[in-house]
């Protein structure tokens, strides 16, 4: 083992700072009316991957364990196979690049750049900071009526992402909220935990104003799981406090709007009286399922859903969704995906692609939960890392039932998968009997309290 460093390393020396810069670039506004494709953050993420590869070549050592290499590389097989029979071929190449970026290359780079818990927490706090900025912009949009159009009023909070990525702000804020809760439930300094609690409470406001039912469901499930995993007694106390606060705010002061209440009520009406957006989603889900049944093993090919959609969808599907506001003119947005990641992969990549992709996610979840049990048994010294990682992964897996990848905010999903992968494949395996994350000698890092932060 390496010797314990008596000095705390300066934060600016961290190799994970380029990833923090990727997160920071997502604070920049998206051009109104843009196509919602790759942006500056995506370009920088590519440079981070290249820089990480150069660094590994210079070091001349095996960067990952065999298990980590298999888990992170598992999606490559299914994606590459689906890209071979994509129509048109250039769409397959573009889809291959996107899938590799989000699920393989950027997560692997994040894993290799994170040295210890200090770097992990730095990146987690950067997600909280980005969520705070996007949330503040979103609340301003709601208050001033400059957000995206919702029920005829420009009140939907979308942050700087605009109507081209209407779910972007909700995703960013939810990631920040999950990180803040994980940091608050950990064993960090009292002042830092108090700051995390304040951030978590503040982020609930823009999340509510995003009017995103899928993000709400995923967040409630995730926060509940984080509380339970941190301890049953704590979960009961916090749950009672949250319930009491909700009763006071909603019942006593009348906090909330008719739009928000109607949106919440609509969650239970998806079967009885679904609105057009829900009808479109069900229709596209059925179309993706029909594509899979016709080509069960390999699917219709990457980026093939828009090409085959009309041949499998019923007449209940509308021609697109209306988008307007947040600085953009009225536009009819085409429906290019089923808004369900699992069905999208099943329809385009078949069972082979789904098994490869979801199999990697399941392996990460098992390893992350195993690490959480180990750190609790060892005293919970790195419980914050475990709760953040498990929370991010669970949120994403639940949200994938209502959404898929696409838009400028997608690169943040790749960063979050990197955080999860570091904990599941690296950090969890280094937990010693004293609860510290031990780092093998020769890795250029420190261990003990300096590694704990």
Short mmCIF file of C-alpha atoms in Angstrom, two decimals, residues 85-420:
data_model
loop_
_atom_site.label_atom_id
_atom_site.label_comp_id
_atom_site.label_asym_id
_atom_site.label_seq_id
_atom_site.Cartn_x
_atom_site.Cartn_y
_atom_site.Cartn_z
CA UNK A 85 -27.54 -3.74 -41.17
CA UNK A 86 -28.73 -0.18 -40.52
CA UNK A 87 -30.71 1.60 -43.26
CA UNK A 88 -29.29 3.94 -44.43
CA UNK A 89 -25.69 2.94 -43.59
CA UNK A 90 -24.62 6.46 -42.59
CA UNK A 91 -27.36 6.45 -39.95
CA UNK A 92 -25.84 3.28 -38.55
CA UNK A 93 -22.43 4.93 -38.31
CA UNK A 94 -23.90 7.95 -36.52
CA UNK A 95 -25.85 5.73 -34.15
CA UNK A 96 -22.78 3.60 -33.45
CA UNK A 97 -20.80 6.68 -32.49
CA UNK A 98 -23.55 7.94 -30.21
CA UNK A 99 -24.02 4.64 -28.38
CA UNK A 100 -20.29 4.16 -27.93
CA UNK A 101 -19.95 7.72 -26.62
CA UNK A 102 -22.75 7.42 -24.06
CA UNK A 103 -22.35 3.84 -22.85
CA UNK A 104 -18.71 2.90 -23.44
CA UNK A 105 -16.09 5.56 -24.20
CA UNK A 106 -17.05 8.46 -21.93
CA UNK A 107 -17.91 6.20 -18.96
CA UNK A 108 -14.59 4.37 -19.38
CA UNK A 109 -12.72 7.70 -19.49
CA UNK A 110 -14.47 8.87 -16.33
CA UNK A 111 -13.55 5.61 -14.58
CA UNK A 112 -9.90 6.02 -15.54
CA UNK A 113 -9.72 9.70 -14.55
CA UNK A 114 -11.30 9.33 -11.11
CA UNK A 115 -8.58 8.47 -8.59
CA UNK A 116 -10.50 8.24 -5.34
CA UNK A 117 -13.42 9.54 -3.30
CA UNK A 118 -12.16 13.12 -3.52
CA UNK A 119 -12.47 13.11 -7.31
CA UNK A 120 -15.78 11.26 -7.12
CA UNK A 121 -17.28 13.85 -4.80
CA UNK A 122 -15.88 16.72 -6.86
CA UNK A 123 -17.70 15.40 -9.91
CA UNK A 124 -20.87 14.77 -7.90
CA UNK A 125 -20.86 18.35 -6.60
CA UNK A 126 -20.37 19.62 -10.15
CA UNK A 127 -23.62 17.86 -11.08
CA UNK A 128 -25.34 19.56 -8.14
CA UNK A 129 -23.97 22.94 -9.26
CA UNK A 130 -25.16 22.44 -12.83
CA UNK A 131 -28.57 21.39 -11.55
CA UNK A 132 -28.73 24.54 -9.43
CA UNK A 133 -27.96 26.76 -12.42
CA UNK A 134 -30.39 25.03 -14.75
CA UNK A 135 -33.02 24.97 -12.02
CA UNK A 136 -32.62 28.70 -11.37
CA UNK A 137 -33.08 29.42 -15.08
CA UNK A 138 -36.11 27.14 -15.13
CA UNK A 139 -37.78 28.82 -12.15
CA UNK A 140 -37.17 32.23 -13.77
CA UNK A 141 -38.82 30.96 -16.95
CA UNK A 142 -41.88 29.83 -15.01
CA UNK A 143 -42.21 33.05 -13.02
CA UNK A 144 -41.72 35.35 -16.02
CA UNK A 145 -43.65 33.24 -18.54
CA UNK A 146 -40.64 32.74 -20.81
CA UNK A 147 -40.44 28.95 -20.70
CA UNK A 148 -41.66 26.32 -23.13
CA UNK A 149 -45.32 26.23 -24.06
CA UNK A 150 -47.53 24.10 -21.82
CA UNK A 151 -51.31 24.15 -22.15
CA UNK A 152 -51.12 27.39 -24.08
CA UNK A 153 -48.86 29.22 -21.61
CA UNK A 154 -45.07 29.60 -21.74
CA UNK A 155 -44.49 28.32 -18.22
CA UNK A 156 -42.70 25.00 -18.61
CA UNK A 157 -39.20 25.14 -17.12
CA UNK A 158 -36.63 23.86 -19.62
CA UNK A 159 -33.48 25.70 -18.50
CA UNK A 160 -30.98 26.61 -21.20
CA UNK A 161 -31.84 23.55 -23.31
CA UNK A 162 -34.89 25.08 -24.94
CA UNK A 163 -37.71 23.21 -26.61
CA UNK A 164 -35.34 21.03 -28.65
CA UNK A 165 -34.49 19.10 -25.46
CA UNK A 166 -37.56 19.70 -23.33
CA UNK A 167 -36.54 16.92 -20.93
CA UNK A 168 -32.98 18.18 -20.55
CA UNK A 169 -33.48 20.40 -17.52
CA UNK A 170 -35.59 17.79 -15.72
CA UNK A 171 -32.83 15.22 -16.24
CA UNK A 172 -30.07 17.55 -15.07
CA UNK A 173 -32.01 18.70 -12.00
CA UNK A 174 -32.92 15.12 -11.10
CA UNK A 175 -29.27 14.03 -11.34
CA UNK A 176 -28.26 16.92 -9.09
CA UNK A 177 -31.03 16.11 -6.62
CA UNK A 178 -29.98 12.46 -6.43
CA UNK A 179 -26.34 13.48 -5.87
CA UNK A 180 -27.29 16.02 -3.20
CA UNK A 181 -29.38 13.47 -1.30
CA UNK A 182 -26.59 10.89 -1.50
CA UNK A 183 -24.06 13.41 -0.17
CA UNK A 184 -26.44 14.49 2.59
CA UNK A 185 -27.01 10.91 3.76
CA UNK A 186 -23.29 10.11 3.84
CA UNK A 187 -20.74 10.50 6.61
CA UNK A 188 -19.20 13.76 5.46
CA UNK A 189 -18.62 16.97 7.44
CA UNK A 190 -21.81 18.36 9.05
CA UNK A 191 -21.50 21.66 7.18
CA UNK A 192 -21.20 19.92 3.84
CA UNK A 193 -24.12 17.63 4.58
CA UNK A 194 -26.23 20.65 5.57
CA UNK A 195 -25.34 22.33 2.27
CA UNK A 196 -26.36 19.17 0.42
CA UNK A 197 -29.72 19.12 2.22
CA UNK A 198 -30.37 22.76 1.26
CA UNK A 199 -29.46 22.02 -2.36
CA UNK A 200 -31.76 19.00 -2.43
CA UNK A 201 -34.71 20.98 -1.06
CA UNK A 202 -34.12 23.82 -3.52
CA UNK A 203 -33.91 21.48 -6.52
CA UNK A 204 -37.37 20.04 -5.88
CA UNK A 205 -38.92 23.31 -7.10
CA UNK A 206 -37.53 23.34 -10.67
CA UNK A 207 -38.08 19.59 -10.93
CA UNK A 208 -41.77 20.14 -10.20
CA UNK A 209 -41.95 23.03 -12.69
CA UNK A 210 -40.50 20.85 -15.46
CA UNK A 211 -43.89 19.10 -15.65
CA UNK A 212 -42.03 15.87 -16.45
CA UNK A 213 -44.01 12.92 -15.15
CA UNK A 214 -41.30 10.39 -15.99
CA UNK A 215 -38.65 12.38 -14.11
CA UNK A 216 -40.97 12.72 -11.11
CA UNK A 217 -41.60 8.99 -10.93
CA UNK A 218 -37.93 8.09 -11.33
CA UNK A 219 -36.91 10.63 -8.69
CA UNK A 220 -39.46 9.48 -6.10
CA UNK A 221 -38.43 5.84 -6.59
CA UNK A 222 -34.73 6.71 -6.38
CA UNK A 223 -34.92 8.95 -3.32
CA UNK A 224 -37.02 6.38 -1.50
CA UNK A 225 -34.46 3.69 -2.28
CA UNK A 226 -31.58 5.93 -1.18
CA UNK A 227 -33.28 6.56 2.16
CA UNK A 228 -33.94 2.86 2.72
CA UNK A 229 -30.38 1.91 1.80
CA UNK A 230 -28.99 4.51 4.21
CA UNK A 231 -30.89 2.97 7.12
CA UNK A 232 -34.49 2.06 7.86
CA UNK A 233 -34.82 4.31 10.92
CA UNK A 234 -33.45 7.29 9.04
CA UNK A 235 -35.81 6.54 6.15
CA UNK A 236 -38.82 6.57 8.47
CA UNK A 237 -37.77 9.83 10.14
CA UNK A 238 -37.04 11.62 6.87
CA UNK A 239 -40.18 10.23 5.25
CA UNK A 240 -42.34 11.52 8.11
CA UNK A 241 -40.67 14.95 7.91
CA UNK A 242 -41.17 15.17 4.14
CA UNK A 243 -44.82 14.13 4.46
CA UNK A 244 -45.44 16.73 7.17
CA UNK A 245 -43.72 19.43 5.11
CA UNK A 246 -45.79 18.51 2.06
CA UNK A 247 -49.03 18.74 4.05
CA UNK A 248 -48.06 22.15 5.41
CA UNK A 249 -46.99 23.56 2.03
CA UNK A 250 -49.82 22.19 -0.07
CA UNK A 251 -52.61 22.14 2.48
CA UNK A 252 -51.74 25.03 4.75
CA UNK A 253 -50.34 27.56 2.32
CA UNK A 254 -51.88 26.31 -0.90
CA UNK A 255 -48.50 25.99 -2.60
CA UNK A 256 -48.84 24.64 -6.14
CA UNK A 257 -50.78 25.53 -9.24
CA UNK A 258 -53.74 24.06 -11.03
CA UNK A 259 -51.44 23.03 -13.90
CA UNK A 260 -49.12 21.18 -11.55
CA UNK A 261 -52.00 19.44 -9.78
CA UNK A 262 -53.52 18.43 -13.10
CA UNK A 263 -50.17 17.05 -14.27
CA UNK A 264 -49.84 15.00 -11.09
CA UNK A 265 -53.39 13.68 -11.44
CA UNK A 266 -52.69 12.68 -15.05
CA UNK A 267 -50.14 10.11 -13.85
CA UNK A 268 -53.04 7.93 -12.71
CA UNK A 269 -55.03 8.50 -15.91
CA UNK A 270 -52.63 6.93 -18.39
CA UNK A 271 -54.96 3.98 -18.84
CA UNK A 272 -58.42 5.46 -18.30
CA UNK A 273 -58.26 8.78 -20.14
CA UNK A 274 -54.78 9.30 -21.59
CA UNK A 275 -53.91 12.58 -23.27
CA UNK A 276 -52.49 12.67 -26.81
CA UNK A 277 -48.88 12.53 -25.63
CA UNK A 278 -49.58 9.31 -23.72
CA UNK A 279 -51.51 7.89 -26.68
CA UNK A 280 -48.58 8.65 -28.99
CA UNK A 281 -46.21 6.98 -26.54
CA UNK A 282 -48.31 3.82 -26.31
CA UNK A 283 -48.59 3.70 -30.09
CA UNK A 284 -44.84 4.03 -30.56
CA UNK A 285 -44.22 1.38 -27.90
CA UNK A 286 -46.46 -0.98 -29.83
CA UNK A 287 -44.62 -0.14 -33.06
CA UNK A 288 -41.23 -0.88 -31.48
CA UNK A 289 -42.58 -4.18 -30.18
CA UNK A 290 -43.83 -5.08 -33.67
CA UNK A 291 -40.39 -4.33 -35.15
CA UNK A 292 -38.81 -6.66 -32.61
CA UNK A 293 -41.27 -9.48 -33.27
CA UNK A 294 -40.44 -9.36 -36.98
CA UNK A 295 -36.66 -9.34 -36.38
CA UNK A 296 -36.26 -10.69 -32.85
CA UNK A 297 -32.50 -11.21 -32.73
CA UNK A 298 -30.99 -8.20 -34.50
CA UNK A 299 -33.82 -5.65 -34.83
CA UNK A 300 -34.25 -3.24 -37.74
CA UNK A 301 -30.83 -1.58 -37.33
CA UNK A 302 -29.49 1.49 -35.57
CA UNK A 303 -31.49 4.68 -36.16
CA UNK A 304 -34.07 2.54 -37.93
CA UNK A 305 -37.10 3.39 -35.81
CA UNK A 306 -38.06 6.56 -37.75
CA UNK A 307 -37.75 4.70 -41.07
CA UNK A 308 -39.97 1.78 -40.01
CA UNK A 309 -42.31 3.61 -37.60
CA UNK A 310 -45.17 4.37 -39.99
CA UNK A 311 -45.21 0.80 -41.27
CA UNK A 312 -45.92 -0.57 -37.79
CA UNK A 313 -47.77 2.25 -35.97
CA UNK A 314 -51.56 2.49 -35.84
CA UNK A 315 -53.62 5.47 -36.98
CA UNK A 316 -53.78 6.70 -33.36
CA UNK A 317 -50.27 8.14 -33.76
CA UNK A 318 -50.22 11.88 -34.38
CA UNK A 319 -47.90 13.52 -36.89
CA UNK A 320 -45.73 15.05 -34.17
CA UNK A 321 -45.70 17.10 -30.99
CA UNK A 322 -46.16 20.86 -30.82
CA UNK A 323 -43.18 22.81 -29.46
CA UNK A 324 -43.03 26.54 -28.85
CA UNK A 325 -41.67 29.09 -26.40
CA UNK A 326 -38.33 29.56 -24.61
CA UNK A 327 -37.18 31.80 -27.46
CA UNK A 328 -38.22 29.44 -30.26
CA UNK A 329 -41.05 29.80 -32.74
CA UNK A 330 -43.84 27.26 -33.16
CA UNK A 331 -42.59 23.99 -34.61
CA UNK A 332 -44.05 20.56 -35.21
CA UNK A 333 -41.52 18.16 -33.71
CA UNK A 334 -41.42 14.74 -35.41
CA UNK A 335 -41.69 11.63 -33.24
CA UNK A 336 -38.39 9.87 -33.92
CA UNK A 337 -38.21 7.43 -31.01
CA UNK A 338 -40.60 5.44 -28.80
CA UNK A 339 -39.52 7.33 -25.65
CA UNK A 340 -38.62 4.06 -23.97
CA UNK A 341 -34.96 3.08 -24.06
CA UNK A 342 -35.61 -0.62 -23.60
CA UNK A 343 -38.12 -0.80 -26.45
CA UNK A 344 -35.91 1.40 -28.64
CA UNK A 345 -32.98 -1.00 -28.18
CA UNK A 346 -35.25 -4.02 -28.62
CA UNK A 347 -36.72 -2.68 -31.86
CA UNK A 348 -33.43 -1.46 -33.37
CA UNK A 349 -30.93 -3.95 -31.94
CA UNK A 350 -33.08 -6.96 -31.06
CA UNK A 351 -32.55 -9.34 -28.18
CA UNK A 352 -28.80 -9.43 -28.76
CA UNK A 353 -28.47 -5.68 -28.33
CA UNK A 354 -30.79 -5.53 -25.32
CA UNK A 355 -29.02 -8.37 -23.54
CA UNK A 356 -25.61 -6.76 -24.13
CA UNK A 357 -26.69 -3.27 -23.07
CA UNK A 358 -29.05 -4.11 -20.21
CA UNK A 359 -26.75 -6.91 -19.09
CA UNK A 360 -23.99 -4.38 -18.49
CA UNK A 361 -26.38 -2.15 -16.53
CA UNK A 362 -27.53 -5.08 -14.41
CA UNK A 363 -23.91 -6.03 -13.67
CA UNK A 364 -23.20 -2.43 -12.59
CA UNK A 365 -26.24 -2.44 -10.33
CA UNK A 366 -25.26 -5.71 -8.65
CA UNK A 367 -21.66 -4.56 -8.11
CA UNK A 368 -22.77 -1.14 -6.84
CA UNK A 369 -25.21 -2.64 -4.33
CA UNK A 370 -22.58 -5.15 -3.21
CA UNK A 371 -20.21 -2.27 -2.56
CA UNK A 372 -22.90 -0.47 -0.57
CA UNK A 373 -23.40 -3.49 1.69
CA UNK A 374 -19.64 -3.71 2.19
CA UNK A 375 -19.25 -0.07 3.14
CA UNK A 376 -22.17 -0.25 5.58
CA UNK A 377 -20.62 -3.32 7.19
CA UNK A 378 -17.30 -1.46 7.45
CA UNK A 379 -18.80 1.57 9.18
CA UNK A 380 -20.17 3.58 6.28
CA UNK A 381 -17.13 5.81 5.77
CA UNK A 382 -17.78 6.01 2.01
CA UNK A 383 -21.56 5.70 2.16
CA UNK A 384 -22.00 8.91 0.18
CA UNK A 385 -20.22 7.42 -2.86
CA UNK A 386 -22.36 4.30 -2.67
CA UNK A 387 -25.64 6.19 -2.36
CA UNK A 388 -24.80 8.61 -5.17
CA UNK A 389 -23.75 5.80 -7.53
CA UNK A 390 -26.69 3.53 -6.74
CA UNK A 391 -29.08 6.47 -6.93
CA UNK A 392 -27.86 7.67 -10.32
CA UNK A 393 -28.09 4.20 -11.81
CA UNK A 394 -31.53 3.42 -10.40
CA UNK A 395 -32.85 6.81 -11.55
CA UNK A 396 -31.59 6.22 -15.06
CA UNK A 397 -32.93 2.67 -15.26
CA UNK A 398 -36.39 3.80 -14.11
CA UNK A 399 -36.39 6.86 -16.36
CA UNK A 400 -35.45 4.72 -19.35
CA UNK A 401 -38.96 3.27 -19.13
CA UNK A 402 -40.26 6.72 -20.14
CA UNK A 403 -37.36 8.23 -22.10
CA UNK A 404 -34.33 7.41 -24.25
CA UNK A 405 -31.08 9.08 -25.24
CA UNK A 406 -30.98 12.17 -27.44
CA UNK A 407 -30.32 15.88 -27.20
CA UNK A 408 -27.50 17.98 -25.71
CA UNK A 409 -28.08 16.69 -22.17
CA UNK A 410 -27.30 13.11 -23.21
CA UNK A 411 -23.57 13.55 -22.54
CA UNK A 412 -24.44 14.01 -18.86
CA UNK A 413 -25.94 10.53 -18.88
CA UNK A 414 -22.55 9.24 -20.04
CA UNK A 415 -20.79 11.07 -17.19
CA UNK A 416 -23.23 9.59 -14.68
CA UNK A 417 -22.64 6.09 -16.02
CA UNK A 418 -18.93 6.76 -15.52
CA UNK A 419 -19.51 7.72 -11.88
CA UNK A 420 -21.57 4.58 -11.35
#
